[in-house]
Amino acid sequence: MKNKIILLFLIVACFIPSVVAYASYNNTQNAPVDDKTAVSISIDDINGKNFRYTREAEGDTADTLIDFFITAKKNATALASLPETLQTEDYYKVTISSNVRDETYHYYFSSDPTTNYFRDPNGQAYKMAEADAEVFIKTEYAESLYEMSAMPNLTLSGTYSVTPDTAVWQYKNYTGEYVDSDVTGLVADTAERYELEGGLDLKFDMEPDYCRVYVTGADGSVIFDDMYGNMGDFRFDGLGQVTVDVVAKWYEDSSRTFCGELDYSFLSYVTAPAEFYLGMNTVDAGRFVTITATNVSIPENITYTSTMASTYKPTFYMEGDYAVALLPIDAETAAGLYTVTLSYGAVTKELTLAIENDGIKSSYYSIPAATVASTRNDTTLEAFEKAVGEIGAKASSTRMFSGSFAEPVNGWFQLLRGFGRDIYVNDATSPTYRNNGIDYNAGDGTDIIASNAGEVVYAGWLDYTGNIVVIEHGYGLKTWYYNLGSVSASVGDKVERGTVIGKAGSTGFTGISGVHFAMSVGDRFVSPYDTFDWTDSTGKVVIAKIDE
């Protein structure tokens, strides 16, 4: 018995250190982070700038900040919740850490010391004591609270944001005193180089009181030495590489909350200015025109606006040394003269486009009621519109089409209903739909051909269209072939003008045998008439400077 007691005692003794260690570990893990246990602090302001400090000695930055925030919590007043206006506002993230855990607070600071709040790690809301808030919003950590603490931005040619080489910037805090803005990381000590199109086109987002520009050539010769406002239309293209120095100043003024000086120095190579051309200067509503740009290297930097009501923004693609875009004209566009404004780099050009519109014509169409009910309803039309959006979004950056486009029927056909007409189905008293293409009557099984070279991007079935093939010809220009009796093309097939892609038929929403032929730029359906070789207009898609 005595031996058993001794053995039990020894077993218990073995476990005591583990139990003590576990208890100690558990207490440490659950111990609050306070002024005694905290070893570091991290502050993320509302602009994402981070300040991180580790406690190494009494009175150092970390020690001072840790003491401040722990004291601020003790002095704060608990609330039921934050003010409603702060629920979606940006906040400072303050994390105080011990060796084993972090505690993160969300601080809603403002430049008014009477309206500062925070949430503790448990989500409890507090209002800061005014005295504590006042201390913080005077520090450099509060810079992001003041809008004018951010330095002005200089851009070149509407494209590049330039980094100053030296900067002194001050802003007023809530006391009205000027405070130095922290420009660390916002200046560059190496010469930057920019390739510009058409000129420097220097622009500040906040105009300086004084700005002088010095431009020197590679040989040291002075090309320009004058005030920023006197640059006007001075051209630098053809001068090769130049060195540009800019000195900009914003003076101290009682009506302002900022002042400072920014100095820039950079190298620039200025190329010839961009030029823009229309493929046609006069076009019927519902059709499309091409836009060509020269002296462009980054087509996505071309900007477009127009006095037309359409919200369509053309996409530019590079073809050799040219940038090319297709611009669809809405069929509802009223006749008149419209301005198309294009910008690239330092160049902005306005082109005049004349739109002609003879009005909307009508056609009447008899289709069996059962066909209408099964192929043209909310479900089939929704599926069709979804497909148009998805297919229209696909575009090739390579032009595959050339010359005129062929009509899609290889054999006898009869043209029944043209593009842009209001179609009245059966006994409808108002238009059932606006025709987005051309309806051809052709014998069952007649070959249907690709209108021009391209790539098949859709081949299959939709309840509204029946058997359908869609061909991308490049730059977003597509042709669509509905109601086919059968399909002989597959997605990914490369086709030429005249390639057989299917047979005429009567599938989908139709009352005859034939094919419905449509053309689109992206997902905007356009009239194909100008692309046919028999038309009075152009007989082909004209891309200025390339096809002329």
XYZ file of C-alpha atoms in Angstrom:
548
model
C 0.000 0.000 0.000
C 2.776 2.390 0.900
C 4.486 1.747 -2.452
C 1.268 2.547 -4.316
C 0.939 5.897 -2.526
C 4.525 6.800 -3.380
C 3.956 5.865 -7.037
C 0.804 7.979 -7.200
C 2.640 10.931 -5.661
C 5.424 10.636 -8.256
C 2.915 10.547 -11.140
C 1.149 13.675 -9.874
C 4.466 15.442 -9.386
C 5.380 14.758 -13.004
C 2.275 16.524 -14.217
C 2.598 19.599 -12.002
C 5.137 21.461 -14.229
C 2.971 20.858 -17.300
C -0.123 22.105 -15.538
C 1.716 25.158 -14.270
C 3.174 25.816 -17.712
C -0.232 25.447 -19.383
C -1.834 27.784 -16.862
C 0.938 30.297 -17.390
C 0.616 30.026 -21.188
C -3.164 30.366 -21.006
C -2.888 33.441 -18.804
C -0.333 34.983 -21.149
C -2.467 34.322 -24.217
C -5.514 35.914 -22.602
C -3.691 38.765 -20.927
C -4.788 42.182 -22.227
C -2.371 44.237 -24.299
C -1.641 47.186 -22.019
C 1.116 49.674 -21.310
C 3.133 46.942 -19.588
C 2.804 44.111 -22.143
C 2.720 46.079 -25.415
C 5.911 45.864 -27.505
C 4.936 47.488 -30.825
C 2.343 49.662 -32.543
C 1.177 49.996 -36.161
C -0.923 52.868 -37.571
C -2.548 52.755 -41.023
C -4.032 56.110 -42.062
C -7.013 56.563 -44.408
C -4.710 56.825 -47.438
C -3.102 53.466 -46.656
C 0.169 54.905 -45.356
C 1.643 52.793 -42.574
C 3.599 53.868 -39.505
C 5.143 50.996 -37.525
C 7.288 51.275 -34.406
C 8.840 48.795 -31.929
C 9.324 49.660 -28.266
C 13.009 49.657 -27.390
C 13.371 52.250 -24.652
C 11.220 54.351 -22.359
C 10.141 57.560 -24.091
C 10.856 56.401 -27.653
C 8.265 56.833 -30.416
C 6.628 53.446 -29.877
C 6.473 53.948 -26.110
C 4.908 57.406 -26.518
C 2.287 56.250 -29.034
C 1.358 53.123 -27.065
C 0.934 55.189 -23.926
C -1.163 57.750 -25.843
C -3.649 55.255 -27.306
C -4.015 53.228 -24.086
C -4.626 56.435 -22.130
C -7.054 57.670 -24.825
C -9.147 54.539 -24.346
C -9.252 55.047 -20.582
C -10.392 58.654 -21.068
C -12.998 57.825 -23.756
C -16.755 57.633 -23.240
C -18.491 54.360 -24.153
C -21.394 54.635 -26.616
C -24.214 52.336 -27.665
C -23.033 52.670 -31.279
C -21.090 54.912 -33.613
C -22.900 57.892 -35.164
C -24.807 56.789 -38.267
C -22.755 59.096 -40.510
C -19.571 57.154 -39.706
C -20.848 53.709 -40.694
C -19.369 53.958 -44.223
C -16.483 56.340 -43.521
C -12.802 55.455 -43.842
C -10.927 54.857 -40.612
C -7.439 54.606 -39.161
C -6.396 51.096 -38.158
C -4.322 51.120 -34.975
C -2.826 47.787 -33.879
C -1.073 47.456 -30.509
C 0.809 44.179 -30.055
C 2.312 42.195 -27.212
C 4.605 39.237 -27.798
C 1.661 36.859 -28.162
C -1.374 38.807 -29.401
C -2.574 41.837 -31.359
C -5.417 44.219 -30.562
C -6.755 46.324 -33.417
C -8.802 49.503 -33.039
C -10.680 51.437 -35.729
C -10.337 55.189 -35.212
C -12.657 57.639 -36.965
C -10.563 60.777 -36.725
C -11.603 64.197 -37.999
C -9.906 67.589 -37.979
C -12.490 68.718 -35.407
C -11.363 67.515 -31.935
C -14.992 67.336 -30.730
C -15.975 64.611 -33.218
C -13.506 61.720 -32.940
C -14.575 58.148 -32.300
C -13.249 54.595 -32.268
C -14.192 50.946 -31.966
C -12.187 48.606 -29.742
C -11.275 45.003 -30.734
C -14.625 43.781 -29.343
C -16.611 46.247 -31.472
C -17.481 48.536 -28.549
C -17.895 52.153 -29.718
C -16.314 55.109 -27.893
C -16.085 58.863 -28.243
C -12.580 60.230 -27.629
C -11.969 62.905 -25.056
C -11.536 66.236 -26.807
C -8.109 66.816 -25.275
C -6.801 63.473 -26.536
C -8.223 64.008 -30.032
C -6.640 67.463 -30.152
C -3.215 66.000 -29.364
C -3.432 63.441 -32.174
C -4.746 65.687 -34.962
C -1.748 67.968 -34.497
C 0.721 65.158 -35.201
C 2.226 64.090 -38.519
C 0.107 60.939 -38.360
C -3.018 63.054 -38.949
C -1.815 64.363 -42.323
C -4.310 62.293 -44.321
C -7.178 64.117 -42.556
C -6.270 67.297 -44.422
C -7.094 67.271 -48.127
C -4.532 69.916 -48.996
C -1.698 67.917 -47.448
C -1.441 66.098 -50.789
C 0.961 67.683 -53.280
C -0.341 68.865 -56.680
C 0.042 66.457 -59.587
C 1.861 67.297 -62.828
C 0.968 65.315 -65.957
C 2.620 65.211 -69.371
C 0.722 64.854 -72.613
C -2.363 63.788 -70.673
C -0.702 60.435 -69.967
C 2.187 60.446 -67.500
C 2.235 61.601 -63.884
C 5.599 63.204 -63.134
C 7.464 62.718 -59.842
C 9.197 65.826 -58.441
C 12.930 65.702 -57.688
C 12.581 67.944 -54.649
C 9.503 69.075 -52.764
C 8.545 71.295 -49.882
C 4.848 71.242 -49.105
C 2.914 72.642 -46.152
C -0.735 72.520 -45.154
C -2.768 74.124 -42.373
C -4.059 71.949 -39.564
C -7.178 72.761 -37.560
C -5.306 75.367 -35.492
C -4.471 77.351 -38.630
C -0.759 76.598 -38.316
C 1.286 75.464 -41.317
C 2.630 71.919 -40.952
C 5.250 70.239 -43.129
C 3.764 67.479 -45.276
C 5.674 64.204 -45.282
C 7.055 63.990 -48.846
C 9.169 60.917 -48.138
C 8.689 58.475 -50.985
C 6.989 61.120 -53.143
C 10.169 62.448 -54.758
C 12.636 60.806 -57.161
C 16.382 61.381 -57.210
C 16.893 59.808 -60.647
C 16.120 61.378 -64.015
C 12.905 59.988 -65.481
C 12.374 59.589 -69.234
C 9.102 59.952 -71.114
C 8.157 59.371 -74.731
C 5.489 61.917 -75.591
C 3.215 62.372 -78.585
C 2.777 65.821 -80.091
C 4.217 67.981 -77.314
C 4.839 68.265 -73.589
C 1.346 69.496 -72.705
C 2.280 70.211 -69.069
C -0.752 70.361 -66.785
C -1.087 70.762 -63.008
C -4.251 69.621 -61.282
C -3.825 72.716 -59.075
C -2.489 75.729 -60.964
C 0.724 77.196 -59.464
C 1.277 80.902 -58.783
C 4.685 80.716 -60.406
C 5.941 78.157 -62.879
C 9.000 78.440 -65.081
C 9.950 75.844 -67.689
C 13.454 75.288 -69.059
C 13.920 73.024 -72.076
C 17.375 72.226 -73.412
C 18.450 70.063 -76.334
C 20.838 67.136 -76.253
C 23.649 69.525 -77.223
C 22.862 71.871 -74.330
C 21.188 74.498 -76.500
C 18.270 76.384 -74.909
C 15.023 75.583 -76.700
C 12.568 77.193 -74.292
C 13.088 79.361 -71.203
C 9.935 81.099 -70.155
C 6.902 81.001 -67.914
C 4.603 77.998 -68.051
C 1.681 80.131 -69.248
C 3.639 81.267 -72.320
C 4.204 77.797 -73.725
C 0.955 77.986 -75.694
C 1.198 75.913 -78.849
C 4.995 75.700 -78.809
C 5.907 72.426 -80.514
C 8.772 70.172 -79.490
C 8.292 67.365 -82.015
C 11.251 66.735 -84.274
C 13.742 67.987 -81.685
C 14.729 64.516 -80.460
C 15.518 64.053 -76.794
C 15.288 67.136 -74.598
C 15.817 67.865 -70.907
C 12.949 69.590 -69.133
C 13.248 71.432 -65.808
C 10.175 72.827 -64.093
C 10.026 75.032 -61.004
C 6.512 75.486 -59.604
C 5.507 77.526 -56.544
C 2.314 78.027 -54.573
C 2.647 81.059 -52.311
C 1.455 81.368 -48.726
C -1.880 83.175 -48.690
C -4.360 83.809 -45.880
C -7.192 82.463 -48.024
C -5.391 79.143 -48.622
C -4.671 76.041 -46.624
C -1.455 75.112 -48.468
C 1.798 76.423 -49.903
C 5.035 74.993 -51.245
C 7.517 74.484 -54.058
C 8.011 71.491 -56.351
C 10.991 71.066 -58.674
C 11.085 68.596 -61.576
C 13.773 67.447 -63.982
C 13.230 64.786 -66.634
C 14.195 63.660 -70.111
C 11.643 63.621 -72.899
C 11.484 62.409 -76.471
C 8.611 64.106 -78.320
C 7.236 62.476 -81.446
C 5.074 63.941 -84.216
C 1.515 64.904 -83.211
C -1.354 62.483 -83.753
C -3.699 63.026 -86.694
C -7.231 61.681 -87.152
C -9.339 60.864 -90.216
C -12.831 59.577 -90.995
C -13.338 56.914 -93.644
C -16.485 58.739 -94.796
C -17.587 62.280 -93.975
C -21.236 61.601 -94.788
C -23.093 58.474 -93.686
C -26.673 57.265 -93.324
C -28.015 56.692 -89.830
C -27.789 53.024 -88.921
C -24.517 52.468 -90.764
C -20.936 52.858 -89.547
C -17.736 54.754 -90.302
C -14.074 54.040 -89.656
C -11.685 56.297 -87.758
C -7.948 56.241 -88.480
C -5.235 57.779 -86.300
C -1.591 58.300 -87.217
C 1.436 58.866 -84.964
C -0.109 56.760 -82.203
C 1.726 54.059 -80.254
C -0.738 53.351 -77.429
C -4.215 53.151 -79.018
C -6.017 52.705 -75.698
C -4.920 56.240 -74.738
C -7.043 57.777 -77.494
C -10.111 59.462 -76.013
C -13.378 59.968 -77.887
C -16.415 62.178 -77.394
C -19.193 63.151 -79.741
C -22.204 65.445 -79.973
C -24.257 62.395 -81.021
C -26.534 60.978 -78.340
C -24.995 57.505 -78.591
C -22.977 56.316 -75.598
C -20.848 53.970 -77.728
C -17.091 54.349 -77.200
C -15.032 52.983 -80.124
C -12.065 50.722 -79.453
C -8.879 51.424 -81.413
C -6.662 48.660 -82.797
C -3.212 48.928 -84.326
C -2.847 48.086 -88.023
C 0.774 48.627 -88.943
C 1.574 52.270 -88.187
C -2.097 53.217 -87.844
C -4.733 52.980 -85.118
C -8.176 52.036 -86.431
C -11.656 52.001 -84.893
C -15.177 51.355 -86.165
C -17.946 53.744 -85.108
C -21.582 52.564 -85.400
C -24.225 55.255 -85.974
C -27.555 54.644 -84.216
C -30.481 54.342 -86.626
C -32.417 56.891 -84.535
C -29.744 59.599 -85.008
C -31.400 62.682 -86.502
C -30.062 64.124 -89.732
C -27.507 66.889 -89.213
C -23.879 67.765 -88.645
C -22.151 66.217 -85.626
C -18.745 66.770 -84.054
C -16.477 63.856 -83.240
C -13.673 64.908 -80.857
C -10.548 62.766 -80.583
C -7.558 63.350 -78.311
C -4.166 61.750 -77.945
C -1.246 63.171 -76.022
C -1.172 66.917 -76.541
C -3.430 66.769 -79.614
C -7.196 67.269 -79.730
C -8.976 67.311 -83.085
C -12.608 67.886 -83.980
C -13.984 66.116 -87.060
C -17.343 66.908 -88.650
C -19.606 64.000 -89.583
C -22.754 64.556 -91.627
C -25.595 62.140 -90.814
C -28.437 61.580 -93.274
C -31.719 60.017 -92.183
C -34.694 59.334 -94.486
C -36.855 58.076 -91.653
C -38.005 54.612 -90.657
C -39.898 52.536 -93.235
C -42.296 49.695 -92.456
C -42.843 46.108 -93.587
C -45.517 43.525 -92.784
C -44.677 39.908 -92.033
C -46.975 36.892 -91.782
C -45.711 34.038 -89.612
C -47.708 31.088 -88.230
C -48.969 31.973 -84.751
C -47.536 28.764 -83.324
C -44.055 29.703 -84.601
C -44.331 33.159 -83.062
C -45.443 31.732 -79.716
C -42.608 29.202 -79.521
C -39.718 31.278 -80.910
C -40.444 34.916 -80.027
C -41.347 35.173 -76.346
C -39.788 36.668 -73.230
C -37.622 33.597 -72.600
C -36.250 33.252 -76.134
C -35.645 36.995 -76.511
C -33.823 37.166 -73.159
C -31.562 34.278 -74.207
C -30.933 35.982 -77.549
C -30.014 39.339 -75.965
C -27.647 37.574 -73.573
C -25.947 35.819 -76.491
C -25.646 39.094 -78.410
C -23.910 40.685 -75.425
C -21.478 37.804 -74.967
C -20.724 37.349 -78.677
C -20.534 41.097 -79.303
C -17.923 41.483 -76.573
C -15.503 39.290 -78.521
C -13.263 41.153 -80.960
C -10.116 40.377 -82.903
C -7.298 42.930 -82.909
C -6.363 41.704 -86.399
C -8.288 42.791 -89.486
C -9.278 39.796 -91.595
C -11.803 41.463 -93.929
C -10.829 43.319 -97.095
C -12.630 44.874 -100.025
C -16.386 44.570 -100.395
C -18.663 42.121 -98.552
C -20.717 39.519 -100.433
C -24.405 38.928 -99.965
C -24.816 35.663 -98.057
C -26.745 33.498 -100.561
C -24.841 31.543 -103.209
C -27.655 31.131 -105.729
C -31.136 32.471 -106.379
C -32.575 34.707 -103.685
C -35.229 37.341 -103.116
C -34.665 40.266 -100.756
C -37.782 40.614 -98.595
C -37.225 43.026 -95.692
C -34.334 45.431 -95.304
C -32.276 46.707 -92.377
C -33.817 49.227 -89.996
C -37.443 48.717 -90.971
C -40.241 48.560 -88.411
C -41.748 45.078 -88.775
C -45.438 44.456 -88.103
C -46.016 40.750 -87.470
C -49.408 39.302 -88.501
C -52.189 41.645 -87.360
C -50.074 43.856 -85.054
C -51.189 47.515 -84.918
C -47.783 48.712 -83.703
C -44.267 47.625 -84.731
C -43.317 44.230 -83.334
C -39.589 44.887 -83.711
C -36.976 46.888 -85.624
C -35.223 44.700 -88.187
C -31.524 44.393 -87.315
C -30.538 42.900 -90.684
C -31.801 41.762 -94.081
C -34.248 38.914 -94.705
C -33.499 36.814 -97.785
C -35.845 34.248 -99.308
C -33.890 31.304 -100.784
C -34.642 27.707 -101.600
C -34.284 25.132 -98.855
C -30.709 23.794 -98.885
C -29.195 26.692 -100.842
C -25.587 27.353 -99.853
C -25.109 30.193 -97.350
C -21.633 31.732 -97.579
C -19.334 33.827 -95.447
C -19.655 37.450 -96.512
C -15.935 38.128 -96.039
C -12.845 36.596 -94.473
C -12.952 36.028 -90.736
C -13.186 33.567 -87.877
C -16.307 31.754 -86.684
C -17.004 32.852 -83.079
C -20.414 31.190 -82.683
C -22.080 28.230 -84.368
C -25.088 26.528 -82.879
C -28.709 26.993 -81.935
C -30.827 29.668 -80.254
C -34.596 29.269 -80.036
C -35.139 32.751 -81.476
C -32.675 32.519 -84.377
C -32.729 28.775 -84.979
C -29.437 27.524 -86.424
C -26.999 30.443 -86.347
C -23.406 31.232 -87.319
C -21.521 34.391 -86.304
C -18.241 35.439 -87.948
C -15.772 37.963 -86.511
C -14.011 39.854 -89.317
C -11.697 41.928 -87.118
C -11.936 45.083 -84.978
C -15.310 43.853 -83.631
C -17.022 43.795 -87.058
C -19.268 40.711 -87.247
C -21.767 39.114 -89.597
C -24.667 37.022 -88.296
C -26.558 34.287 -90.190
C -29.935 33.169 -88.685
C -32.603 30.587 -89.606
C -30.197 28.160 -91.256
C -31.445 24.698 -92.157
C -28.062 23.281 -91.158
C -24.638 24.518 -90.028
C -21.355 23.348 -91.569
C -18.985 25.668 -89.673
C -17.476 25.306 -86.214
C -16.200 27.829 -83.696
C -12.579 28.655 -84.483
C -12.866 27.966 -88.216
C -11.036 30.464 -90.417
C -13.208 31.294 -93.427
C -12.744 33.240 -96.654
C -15.227 35.314 -98.618
C -17.506 32.699 -100.223
C -16.799 29.801 -97.816
C -19.970 27.736 -97.331
C -20.999 27.884 -93.661
C -24.473 26.305 -93.842
C -27.680 25.814 -95.802
C -30.754 28.029 -96.144
C -33.630 26.881 -93.955
C -36.583 27.904 -91.822
C -35.497 27.334 -88.224
C -36.275 29.777 -85.421
C -38.465 32.879 -85.813
C -39.245 32.901 -89.530
C -42.103 32.199 -91.919
C -40.039 31.405 -95.003
C -37.046 29.411 -96.167
C -33.898 31.514 -96.457
C -31.496 33.355 -94.189
C -31.582 36.437 -91.997
C -28.266 38.287 -92.484
C -27.077 40.919 -89.980
C -23.910 42.915 -89.340
C -22.711 44.438 -86.096
C -19.908 46.498 -84.625
C -19.498 44.847 -81.252
C -23.073 44.321 -80.074
C -24.486 47.267 -82.095
C -26.282 46.089 -85.237
C -25.563 48.212 -88.313
C -26.642 48.318 -91.934
C -24.394 46.255 -94.214
C -25.411 48.097 -97.399
C -22.276 50.257 -97.691
C -20.138 47.128 -97.622
C -21.744 45.522 -100.712
C -20.043 46.089 -104.078
C -23.286 47.169 -105.793
C -23.993 50.168 -103.520
C -23.762 53.788 -104.609
C -21.849 54.801 -101.469
C -18.457 53.157 -101.224
C -18.720 49.496 -102.128
C -16.377 48.572 -99.280
C -15.352 49.475 -95.760
C -12.986 52.404 -96.238
C -10.200 52.783 -93.689
C -8.650 56.171 -94.328
C -4.902 56.192 -95.124
C -4.914 52.382 -95.503
C -7.589 51.497 -98.071
C -7.490 54.740 -100.060
